[in-house]
PDB file of C-alpha atoms in Angstrom:
ATOM      1  CA  UNK A   1      80.804 159.561 -31.114  1.00 63.00           C
ATOM      2  CA  UNK A   2      79.670 155.925 -31.147  1.00 64.00           C
ATOM      3  CA  UNK A   3      80.772 155.551 -34.800  1.00 74.00           C
ATOM      4  CA  UNK A   4      84.097 157.125 -33.851  1.00 74.00           C
ATOM      5  CA  UNK A   5      84.487 154.588 -31.056  1.00 68.00           C
ATOM      6  CA  UNK A   6      83.690 151.641 -33.317  1.00 70.00           C
ATOM      7  CA  UNK A   7      86.279 152.794 -35.857  1.00 77.00           C
ATOM      8  CA  UNK A   8      88.852 153.369 -33.118  1.00 72.00           C
ATOM      9  CA  UNK A   9      88.414 149.878 -31.685  1.00 68.00           C
ATOM     10  CA  UNK A  10      88.589 148.313 -35.156  1.00 72.00           C
ATOM     11  CA  UNK A  11      91.874 150.142 -35.613  1.00 71.00           C
ATOM     12  CA  UNK A  12      93.083 148.795 -32.279  1.00 68.00           C
ATOM     13  CA  UNK A  13      92.640 145.287 -33.683  1.00 67.00           C
ATOM     14  CA  UNK A  14      94.903 146.253 -36.598  1.00 71.00           C
ATOM     15  CA  UNK A  15      97.462 147.701 -34.185  1.00 71.00           C
ATOM     16  CA  UNK A  16      97.824 144.337 -32.449  1.00 67.00           C
ATOM     17  CA  UNK A  17      99.773 143.035 -35.438  1.00 71.00           C
ATOM     18  CA  UNK A  18     102.195 145.954 -35.175  1.00 80.00           C
ATOM     19  CA  UNK A  19     102.741 145.912 -31.413  1.00 78.00           C
ATOM     20  CA  UNK A  20     104.444 142.521 -31.784  1.00 79.00           C
ATOM     21  CA  UNK A  21     107.185 143.911 -34.024  1.00 82.00           C
ATOM     22  CA  UNK A  22     107.451 147.649 -33.260  1.00 86.00           C
ATOM     23  CA  UNK A  23     107.822 149.813 -30.133  1.00 88.00           C
ATOM     24  CA  UNK A  24     104.596 151.590 -29.010  1.00 86.00           C
ATOM     25  CA  UNK A  25     105.957 155.029 -29.949  1.00 89.00           C
ATOM     26  CA  UNK A  26     106.689 153.891 -33.526  1.00 90.00           C
ATOM     27  CA  UNK A  27     103.194 152.393 -33.873  1.00 90.00           C
ATOM     28  CA  UNK A  28     101.749 155.736 -32.749  1.00 91.00           C
ATOM     29  CA  UNK A  29     103.898 157.555 -35.309  1.00 93.00           C
ATOM     30  CA  UNK A  30     102.812 155.168 -38.084  1.00 91.00           C
ATOM     31  CA  UNK A  31      99.186 155.793 -37.120  1.00 90.00           C
ATOM     32  CA  UNK A  32      99.444 159.567 -37.543  1.00 94.00           C
ATOM     33  CA  UNK A  33     101.928 159.562 -40.445  1.00 94.00           C
ATOM     34  CA  UNK A  34      99.783 157.122 -42.445  1.00 93.00           C
ATOM     35  CA  UNK A  35      96.698 159.218 -41.699  1.00 94.00           C
ATOM     36  CA  UNK A  36      98.553 162.313 -42.897  1.00 94.00           C
ATOM     37  CA  UNK A  37      99.515 160.654 -46.187  1.00 94.00           C
ATOM     38  CA  UNK A  38      95.981 159.369 -46.761  1.00 94.00           C
ATOM     39  CA  UNK A  39      94.473 162.805 -46.108  1.00 93.00           C
ATOM     40  CA  UNK A  40      97.150 164.477 -48.237  1.00 93.00           C
ATOM     41  CA  UNK A  41      96.094 162.343 -51.206  1.00 92.00           C
ATOM     42  CA  UNK A  42      92.368 162.754 -50.539  1.00 90.00           C
ATOM     43  CA  UNK A  43      92.278 166.468 -49.620  1.00 88.00           C
ATOM     44  CA  UNK A  44      95.272 167.848 -51.573  1.00 89.00           C
ATOM     45  CA  UNK A  45      95.808 170.946 -49.399  1.00 89.00           C
ATOM     46  CA  UNK A  46      97.639 173.918 -50.892  1.00 89.00           C
ATOM     47  CA  UNK A  47     101.225 174.603 -49.825  1.00 89.00           C
ATOM     48  CA  UNK A  48     100.115 177.922 -48.295  1.00 88.00           C
ATOM     49  CA  UNK A  49      97.861 176.062 -45.840  1.00 88.00           C
ATOM     50  CA  UNK A  50     100.916 174.574 -44.130  1.00 91.00           C
ATOM     51  CA  UNK A  51     102.169 178.009 -43.098  1.00 90.00           C
ATOM     52  CA  UNK A  52     100.861 181.166 -41.449  1.00 87.00           C
ATOM     53  CA  UNK A  53      98.754 181.292 -38.285  1.00 87.00           C
ATOM     54  CA  UNK A  54      96.353 178.527 -39.330  1.00 86.00           C
ATOM     55  CA  UNK A  55      99.242 176.297 -40.349  1.00 89.00           C
ATOM     56  CA  UNK A  56     100.960 176.864 -37.000  1.00 91.00           C
ATOM     57  CA  UNK A  57      97.804 176.001 -35.039  1.00 91.00           C
ATOM     58  CA  UNK A  58      97.343 172.890 -37.176  1.00 92.00           C
ATOM     59  CA  UNK A  59     100.962 171.866 -36.548  1.00 94.00           C
ATOM     60  CA  UNK A  60     100.509 172.240 -32.784  1.00 95.00           C
ATOM     61  CA  UNK A  61      97.322 170.175 -32.958  1.00 94.00           C
ATOM     62  CA  UNK A  62      99.102 167.457 -34.921  1.00 95.00           C
ATOM     63  CA  UNK A  63     102.015 167.287 -32.482  1.00 96.00           C
ATOM     64  CA  UNK A  64      99.621 167.188 -29.499  1.00 96.00           C
ATOM     65  CA  UNK A  65      97.622 164.381 -31.130  1.00 95.00           C
ATOM     66  CA  UNK A  66     100.760 162.379 -31.880  1.00 95.00           C
ATOM     67  CA  UNK A  67     102.106 162.948 -28.371  1.00 95.00           C
ATOM     68  CA  UNK A  68      98.799 161.822 -26.880  1.00 93.00           C
ATOM     69  CA  UNK A  69      98.923 158.602 -28.892  1.00 90.00           C
ATOM     70  CA  UNK A  70     102.565 157.916 -28.064  1.00 91.00           C
ATOM     71  CA  UNK A  71     102.006 158.461 -24.344  1.00 92.00           C
ATOM     72  CA  UNK A  72      98.913 156.241 -24.282  1.00 87.00           C
ATOM     73  CA  UNK A  73     100.596 153.416 -26.199  1.00 86.00           C
ATOM     74  CA  UNK A  74     103.557 153.563 -23.816  1.00 87.00           C
ATOM     75  CA  UNK A  75     101.124 153.488 -20.876  1.00 85.00           C
ATOM     76  CA  UNK A  76      99.267 150.381 -22.058  1.00 80.00           C
ATOM     77  CA  UNK A  77     102.579 148.601 -22.587  1.00 80.00           C
ATOM     78  CA  UNK A  78     103.017 148.784 -18.787  1.00 81.00           C
ATOM     79  CA  UNK A  79      99.475 149.004 -17.369  1.00 77.00           C
ATOM     80  CA  UNK A  80      96.238 147.050 -17.818  1.00 71.00           C
ATOM     81  CA  UNK A  81      94.183 148.726 -20.554  1.00 69.00           C
ATOM     82  CA  UNK A  82      91.344 149.597 -18.170  1.00 68.00           C
ATOM     83  CA  UNK A  83      93.700 151.298 -15.732  1.00 72.00           C
ATOM     84  CA  UNK A  84      95.351 153.336 -18.487  1.00 76.00           C
ATOM     85  CA  UNK A  85      91.944 154.407 -19.855  1.00 76.00           C
ATOM     86  CA  UNK A  86      90.723 155.431 -16.399  1.00 75.00           C
ATOM     87  CA  UNK A  87      93.825 157.558 -15.740  1.00 78.00           C
ATOM     88  CA  UNK A  88      93.816 159.071 -19.233  1.00 82.00           C
ATOM     89  CA  UNK A  89      90.176 160.084 -18.825  1.00 81.00           C
ATOM     90  CA  UNK A  90      91.291 162.582 -16.160  1.00 80.00           C
ATOM     91  CA  UNK A  91      92.088 164.864 -19.118  1.00 84.00           C
ATOM     92  CA  UNK A  92      88.535 165.126 -20.486  1.00 84.00           C
ATOM     93  CA  UNK A  93      87.209 165.311 -16.905  1.00 81.00           C
ATOM     94  CA  UNK A  94      89.414 168.357 -16.274  1.00 82.00           C
ATOM     95  CA  UNK A  95      88.100 170.044 -19.444  1.00 84.00           C
ATOM     96  CA  UNK A  96      84.502 169.241 -18.500  1.00 79.00           C
ATOM     97  CA  UNK A  97      85.077 170.540 -14.954  1.00 78.00           C
ATOM     98  CA  UNK A  98      86.475 173.802 -16.324  1.00 78.00           C
ATOM     99  CA  UNK A  99      83.267 174.380 -18.272  1.00 73.00           C
ATOM    100  CA  UNK A 100      80.868 173.251 -15.530  1.00 71.00           C
ATOM    101  CA  UNK A 101      78.709 176.042 -14.149  1.00 74.00           C
ATOM    102  CA  UNK A 102      75.743 174.405 -12.413  1.00 78.00           C
ATOM    103  CA  UNK A 103      74.977 171.553 -10.018  1.00 80.00           C
ATOM    104  CA  UNK A 104      73.539 169.676 -12.996  1.00 76.00           C
ATOM    105  CA  UNK A 105      76.844 170.036 -14.868  1.00 76.00           C
ATOM    106  CA  UNK A 106      78.846 168.742 -11.895  1.00 80.00           C
ATOM    107  CA  UNK A 107      76.455 165.832 -11.393  1.00 80.00           C
ATOM    108  CA  UNK A 108      76.894 164.882 -15.060  1.00 78.00           C
ATOM    109  CA  UNK A 109      80.664 165.077 -14.624  1.00 77.00           C
ATOM    110  CA  UNK A 110      80.614 162.780 -11.573  1.00 82.00           C
ATOM    111  CA  UNK A 111      78.358 160.286 -13.361  1.00 80.00           C
ATOM    112  CA  UNK A 112      80.587 160.278 -16.463  1.00 78.00           C
ATOM    113  CA  UNK A 113      83.772 159.817 -14.447  1.00 78.00           C
ATOM    114  CA  UNK A 114      82.243 157.089 -12.294  1.00 82.00           C
ATOM    115  CA  UNK A 115      80.804 155.297 -15.310  1.00 78.00           C
ATOM    116  CA  UNK A 116      84.159 155.277 -17.104  1.00 75.00           C
ATOM    117  CA  UNK A 117      85.911 154.040 -13.954  1.00 73.00           C
ATOM    118  CA  UNK A 118      83.500 151.094 -13.686  1.00 76.00           C
ATOM    119  CA  UNK A 119      83.536 150.255 -17.402  1.00 68.00           C
ATOM    120  CA  UNK A 120      87.321 150.418 -17.664  1.00 65.00           C
ATOM    121  CA  UNK A 121      87.794 147.871 -14.890  1.00 66.00           C
ATOM    122  CA  UNK A 122      90.692 149.857 -13.493  1.00 60.00           C
ATOM    123  CA  UNK A 123      93.067 147.995 -11.198  1.00 61.00           C
ATOM    124  CA  UNK A 124      95.934 149.278  -9.106  1.00 60.00           C
ATOM    125  CA  UNK A 125      99.348 148.832 -10.677  1.00 59.00           C
ATOM    126  CA  UNK A 126     102.740 149.610  -9.191  1.00 61.00           C
ATOM    127  CA  UNK A 127     104.266 150.604 -12.549  1.00 76.00           C
ATOM    128  CA  UNK A 128     105.314 154.218 -12.007  1.00 81.00           C
ATOM    129  CA  UNK A 129     106.486 154.344 -15.650  1.00 85.00           C
ATOM    130  CA  UNK A 130     103.040 153.357 -16.911  1.00 84.00           C
ATOM    131  CA  UNK A 131     101.197 155.742 -14.585  1.00 84.00           C
ATOM    132  CA  UNK A 132     103.485 158.606 -15.625  1.00 88.00           C
ATOM    133  CA  UNK A 133     102.752 158.058 -19.317  1.00 90.00           C
ATOM    134  CA  UNK A 134      99.017 157.657 -18.615  1.00 86.00           C
ATOM    135  CA  UNK A 135      99.021 161.015 -16.796  1.00 88.00           C
ATOM    136  CA  UNK A 136     100.925 162.573 -19.708  1.00 94.00           C
ATOM    137  CA  UNK A 137      98.321 161.134 -22.089  1.00 91.00           C
ATOM    138  CA  UNK A 138      95.585 162.663 -19.892  1.00 89.00           C
ATOM    139  CA  UNK A 139      97.181 166.113 -20.058  1.00 94.00           C
ATOM    140  CA  UNK A 140      97.638 165.860 -23.824  1.00 95.00           C
ATOM    141  CA  UNK A 141      94.048 164.623 -24.275  1.00 91.00           C
ATOM    142  CA  UNK A 142      92.818 167.735 -22.483  1.00 91.00           C
ATOM    143  CA  UNK A 143      95.026 169.861 -24.749  1.00 94.00           C
ATOM    144  CA  UNK A 144      93.773 167.898 -27.778  1.00 93.00           C
ATOM    145  CA  UNK A 145      90.199 168.935 -26.937  1.00 92.00           C
ATOM    146  CA  UNK A 146      91.063 172.607 -26.402  1.00 91.00           C
ATOM    147  CA  UNK A 147      93.314 173.009 -29.457  1.00 92.00           C
ATOM    148  CA  UNK A 148      91.043 170.758 -31.531  1.00 91.00           C
ATOM    149  CA  UNK A 149      88.113 173.071 -30.833  1.00 90.00           C
ATOM    150  CA  UNK A 150      90.127 175.997 -32.158  1.00 88.00           C
ATOM    151  CA  UNK A 151      91.118 174.051 -35.280  1.00 88.00           C
ATOM    152  CA  UNK A 152      87.481 173.038 -35.812  1.00 87.00           C
ATOM    153  CA  UNK A 153      86.342 176.663 -35.607  1.00 81.00           C
ATOM    154  CA  UNK A 154      88.687 177.494 -38.508  1.00 77.00           C
ATOM    155  CA  UNK A 155      86.287 175.409 -40.625  1.00 67.00           C
ATOM    156  CA  UNK A 156      89.067 174.397 -43.003  1.00 72.00           C
ATOM    157  CA  UNK A 157      88.424 171.137 -44.828  1.00 79.00           C
ATOM    158  CA  UNK A 158      92.145 170.431 -44.875  1.00 88.00           C
ATOM    159  CA  UNK A 159      93.111 171.142 -41.256  1.00 89.00           C
ATOM    160  CA  UNK A 160      93.533 167.476 -40.307  1.00 91.00           C
ATOM    161  CA  UNK A 161      95.643 166.766 -43.389  1.00 92.00           C
ATOM    162  CA  UNK A 162      97.929 169.672 -42.516  1.00 93.00           C
ATOM    163  CA  UNK A 163      98.040 168.693 -38.827  1.00 94.00           C
ATOM    164  CA  UNK A 164      98.942 165.057 -39.354  1.00 95.00           C
ATOM    165  CA  UNK A 165     101.461 165.793 -42.112  1.00 95.00           C
ATOM    166  CA  UNK A 166     103.283 168.242 -39.838  1.00 95.00           C
ATOM    167  CA  UNK A 167     103.242 165.759 -36.955  1.00 96.00           C
ATOM    168  CA  UNK A 168     104.472 162.911 -39.135  1.00 95.00           C
ATOM    169  CA  UNK A 169     107.343 164.944 -40.581  1.00 95.00           C
ATOM    170  CA  UNK A 170     108.438 166.541 -37.290  1.00 96.00           C
ATOM    171  CA  UNK A 171     108.544 163.159 -35.543  1.00 95.00           C
ATOM    172  CA  UNK A 172     110.597 161.377 -38.226  1.00 94.00           C
ATOM    173  CA  UNK A 173     113.867 161.690 -36.217  1.00 94.00           C
ATOM    174  CA  UNK A 174     112.184 160.121 -33.180  1.00 91.00           C
ATOM    175  CA  UNK A 175     110.732 157.307 -35.295  1.00 89.00           C
ATOM    176  CA  UNK A 176     114.138 156.601 -36.850  1.00 89.00           C
ATOM    177  CA  UNK A 177     115.800 156.444 -33.426  1.00 90.00           C
ATOM    178  CA  UNK A 178     113.111 154.113 -32.051  1.00 84.00           C
ATOM    179  CA  UNK A 179     112.921 151.877 -35.140  1.00 85.00           C
ATOM    180  CA  UNK A 180     114.138 148.319 -34.360  1.00 81.00           C
ATOM    181  CA  UNK A 181     117.681 147.779 -35.619  1.00 74.00           C
ATOM    182  CA  UNK A 182     116.938 144.117 -36.342  1.00 73.00           C
ATOM    183  CA  UNK A 183     114.042 145.015 -38.674  1.00 65.00           C
ATOM    184  CA  UNK A 184     110.323 144.399 -38.242  1.00 65.00           C
ATOM    185  CA  UNK A 185     110.122 140.778 -39.304  1.00 64.00           C
ATOM    186  CA  UNK A 186     107.421 141.260 -41.937  1.00 67.00           C
ATOM    187  CA  UNK A 187     107.224 142.111 -45.622  1.00 66.00           C
ATOM    188  CA  UNK A 188     107.231 145.793 -46.573  1.00 76.00           C
ATOM    189  CA  UNK A 189     103.844 145.517 -48.274  1.00 77.00           C
ATOM    190  CA  UNK A 190     102.369 143.940 -45.150  1.00 82.00           C
ATOM    191  CA  UNK A 191     103.736 146.729 -42.954  1.00 81.00           C
ATOM    192  CA  UNK A 192     102.378 149.384 -45.323  1.00 85.00           C
ATOM    193  CA  UNK A 193      98.955 147.706 -45.443  1.00 86.00           C
ATOM    194  CA  UNK A 194      98.740 147.541 -41.642  1.00 85.00           C
ATOM    195  CA  UNK A 195      99.893 151.166 -41.342  1.00 86.00           C
ATOM    196  CA  UNK A 196      97.275 152.312 -43.872  1.00 89.00           C
ATOM    197  CA  UNK A 197      94.525 150.398 -42.083  1.00 88.00           C
ATOM    198  CA  UNK A 198      95.642 151.774 -38.736  1.00 88.00           C
ATOM    199  CA  UNK A 199      95.788 155.335 -40.054  1.00 88.00           C
ATOM    200  CA  UNK A 200      92.334 155.114 -41.634  1.00 91.00           C
ATOM    201  CA  UNK A 201      90.478 153.387 -38.803  1.00 88.00           C
ATOM    202  CA  UNK A 202      92.284 154.852 -35.793  1.00 85.00           C
ATOM    203  CA  UNK A 203      92.962 158.388 -36.997  1.00 88.00           C
ATOM    204  CA  UNK A 204      91.283 159.587 -40.214  1.00 91.00           C
ATOM    205  CA  UNK A 205      87.742 158.463 -39.360  1.00 90.00           C
ATOM    206  CA  UNK A 206      87.578 159.105 -35.582  1.00 89.00           C
ATOM    207  CA  UNK A 207      89.507 162.385 -35.585  1.00 90.00           C
ATOM    208  CA  UNK A 208      87.511 163.698 -38.558  1.00 90.00           C
ATOM    209  CA  UNK A 209      84.319 162.931 -36.631  1.00 90.00           C
ATOM    210  CA  UNK A 210      85.786 164.684 -33.580  1.00 89.00           C
ATOM    211  CA  UNK A 211      86.257 167.803 -35.695  1.00 90.00           C
ATOM    212  CA  UNK A 212      82.645 167.664 -36.875  1.00 88.00           C
ATOM    213  CA  UNK A 213      81.400 167.390 -33.281  1.00 89.00           C
ATOM    214  CA  UNK A 214      83.707 170.162 -32.030  1.00 88.00           C
ATOM    215  CA  UNK A 215      82.328 172.512 -34.692  1.00 88.00           C
ATOM    216  CA  UNK A 216      78.804 172.220 -33.295  1.00 86.00           C
ATOM    217  CA  UNK A 217      79.413 171.853 -29.574  1.00 85.00           C
ATOM    218  CA  UNK A 218      81.550 173.237 -26.749  1.00 83.00           C
ATOM    219  CA  UNK A 219      84.820 171.613 -25.599  1.00 84.00           C
ATOM    220  CA  UNK A 220      83.403 170.821 -22.142  1.00 80.00           C
ATOM    221  CA  UNK A 221      80.340 169.044 -23.552  1.00 79.00           C
ATOM    222  CA  UNK A 222      82.551 167.188 -26.028  1.00 84.00           C
ATOM    223  CA  UNK A 223      84.640 166.026 -23.060  1.00 77.00           C
ATOM    224  CA  UNK A 224      81.534 164.499 -21.447  1.00 75.00           C
ATOM    225  CA  UNK A 225      80.579 162.836 -24.743  1.00 78.00           C
ATOM    226  CA  UNK A 226      83.939 161.053 -24.723  1.00 79.00           C
ATOM    227  CA  UNK A 227      82.545 158.890 -21.920  1.00 74.00           C
ATOM    228  CA  UNK A 228      80.602 157.127 -24.685  1.00 74.00           C
ATOM    229  CA  UNK A 229      83.846 155.519 -25.920  1.00 72.00           C
ATOM    230  CA  UNK A 230      84.258 152.927 -23.124  1.00 69.00           C
ATOM    231  CA  UNK A 231      80.482 152.427 -23.219  1.00 68.00           C
ATOM    232  CA  UNK A 232      80.779 151.581 -26.922  1.00 70.00           C
ATOM    233  CA  UNK A 233      83.549 149.082 -26.165  1.00 66.00           C
ATOM    234  CA  UNK A 234      81.421 147.353 -23.522  1.00 67.00           C
ATOM    235  CA  UNK A 235      78.372 147.129 -25.799  1.00 68.00           C
ATOM    236  CA  UNK A 236      80.508 145.961 -28.737  1.00 65.00           C
ATOM    237  CA  UNK A 237      81.898 143.168 -26.599  1.00 62.00           C
ATOM    238  CA  UNK A 238      78.394 142.151 -25.544  1.00 67.00           C
ATOM    239  CA  UNK A 239      76.878 142.202 -29.045  1.00 68.00           C
ATOM    240  CA  UNK A 240      79.761 141.073 -31.263  1.00 59.00           C
ATOM    241  CA  UNK A 241      81.678 138.809 -28.899  1.00 54.00           C
ATOM    242  CA  UNK A 242      78.848 137.493 -26.758  1.00 66.00           C
ATOM    243  CA  UNK A 243      80.414 138.814 -23.569  1.00 61.00           C
ATOM    244  CA  UNK A 244      77.944 138.979 -20.682  1.00 65.00           C
ATOM    245  CA  UNK A 245      77.761 142.384 -19.019  1.00 67.00           C
ATOM    246  CA  UNK A 246      78.156 142.336 -15.251  1.00 75.00           C
ATOM    247  CA  UNK A 247      75.845 144.264 -12.946  1.00 76.00           C
ATOM    248  CA  UNK A 248      78.651 146.785 -12.355  1.00 76.00           C
ATOM    249  CA  UNK A 249      79.110 147.290 -16.114  1.00 70.00           C
ATOM    250  CA  UNK A 250      75.377 147.845 -16.589  1.00 76.00           C
ATOM    251  CA  UNK A 251      75.461 150.416 -13.784  1.00 78.00           C
ATOM    252  CA  UNK A 252      78.448 152.080 -15.495  1.00 76.00           C
ATOM    253  CA  UNK A 253      76.592 152.224 -18.815  1.00 72.00           C
ATOM    254  CA  UNK A 254      73.568 153.738 -17.084  1.00 77.00           C
ATOM    255  CA  UNK A 255      75.780 156.352 -15.407  1.00 79.00           C
ATOM    256  CA  UNK A 256      77.358 157.411 -18.714  1.00 74.00           C
ATOM    257  CA  UNK A 257      73.993 157.633 -20.494  1.00 71.00           C
ATOM    258  CA  UNK A 258      72.590 159.690 -17.611  1.00 76.00           C
ATOM    259  CA  UNK A 259      75.637 161.984 -17.705  1.00 76.00           C
ATOM    260  CA  UNK A 260      75.230 162.704 -21.422  1.00 67.00           C
ATOM    261  CA  UNK A 261      71.493 163.326 -20.964  1.00 71.00           C
ATOM    262  CA  UNK A 262      72.078 165.686 -18.028  1.00 71.00           C
ATOM    263  CA  UNK A 263      74.901 167.630 -19.685  1.00 66.00           C
ATOM    264  CA  UNK A 264      73.207 168.092 -23.064  1.00 61.00           C
ATOM    265  CA  UNK A 265      73.254 171.665 -24.310  1.00 51.00           C
TER     266      UNK A 265
END
């Protein structure tokens, strides 16, 4: 999960160059479409894998993943990042709550939620548009975990390739409508390079690791493990950027670590 977080945040740095020239929804589409093309070349799934029951489940998973990304990118265009993360994390919290059976499970859930709230630095914002998209991202993140667990149990090596290809193709009309009429203001090769980097770092690597984890664990425990993502961001900032952790951030890190330890299977 920590490796997944590091890759995700590296991809976020790549996305910065695209946010200046493209709408958030188009950046999200590029992320998944590029990942689908990369996996299509690497995995070479058979045509039959795109159809039937497994193909349908994979298509749903791809659309949910793309929708989650689009909603989150729209949210952070209106809200502070920490606020959007805190609201979006309601999705994993709901999944973890659904699978909680004991006092220990609920304590872990409270610690994880509190730790994420502290680490995200959430602040109140009056942007109803941003809050709405953050809540939509939360709902889709919960669905991502549930459907992703089912896809992982299929144990197909090509499920992500099929999922992202379906999502990329189905969302082409939306991407065309949202594409800037004045162009993107950068060379085609530069756009393709950024899209490939974004797809690899922000989708192929982290979502592949998610599938590995979901094969060996339950959706509710996976939801608690997701609390490690903001923890990773805080530690990365401290180690790589020399940012000094506040007392509150150290308490948040301790809460997340305690939650994962308590909720372990």
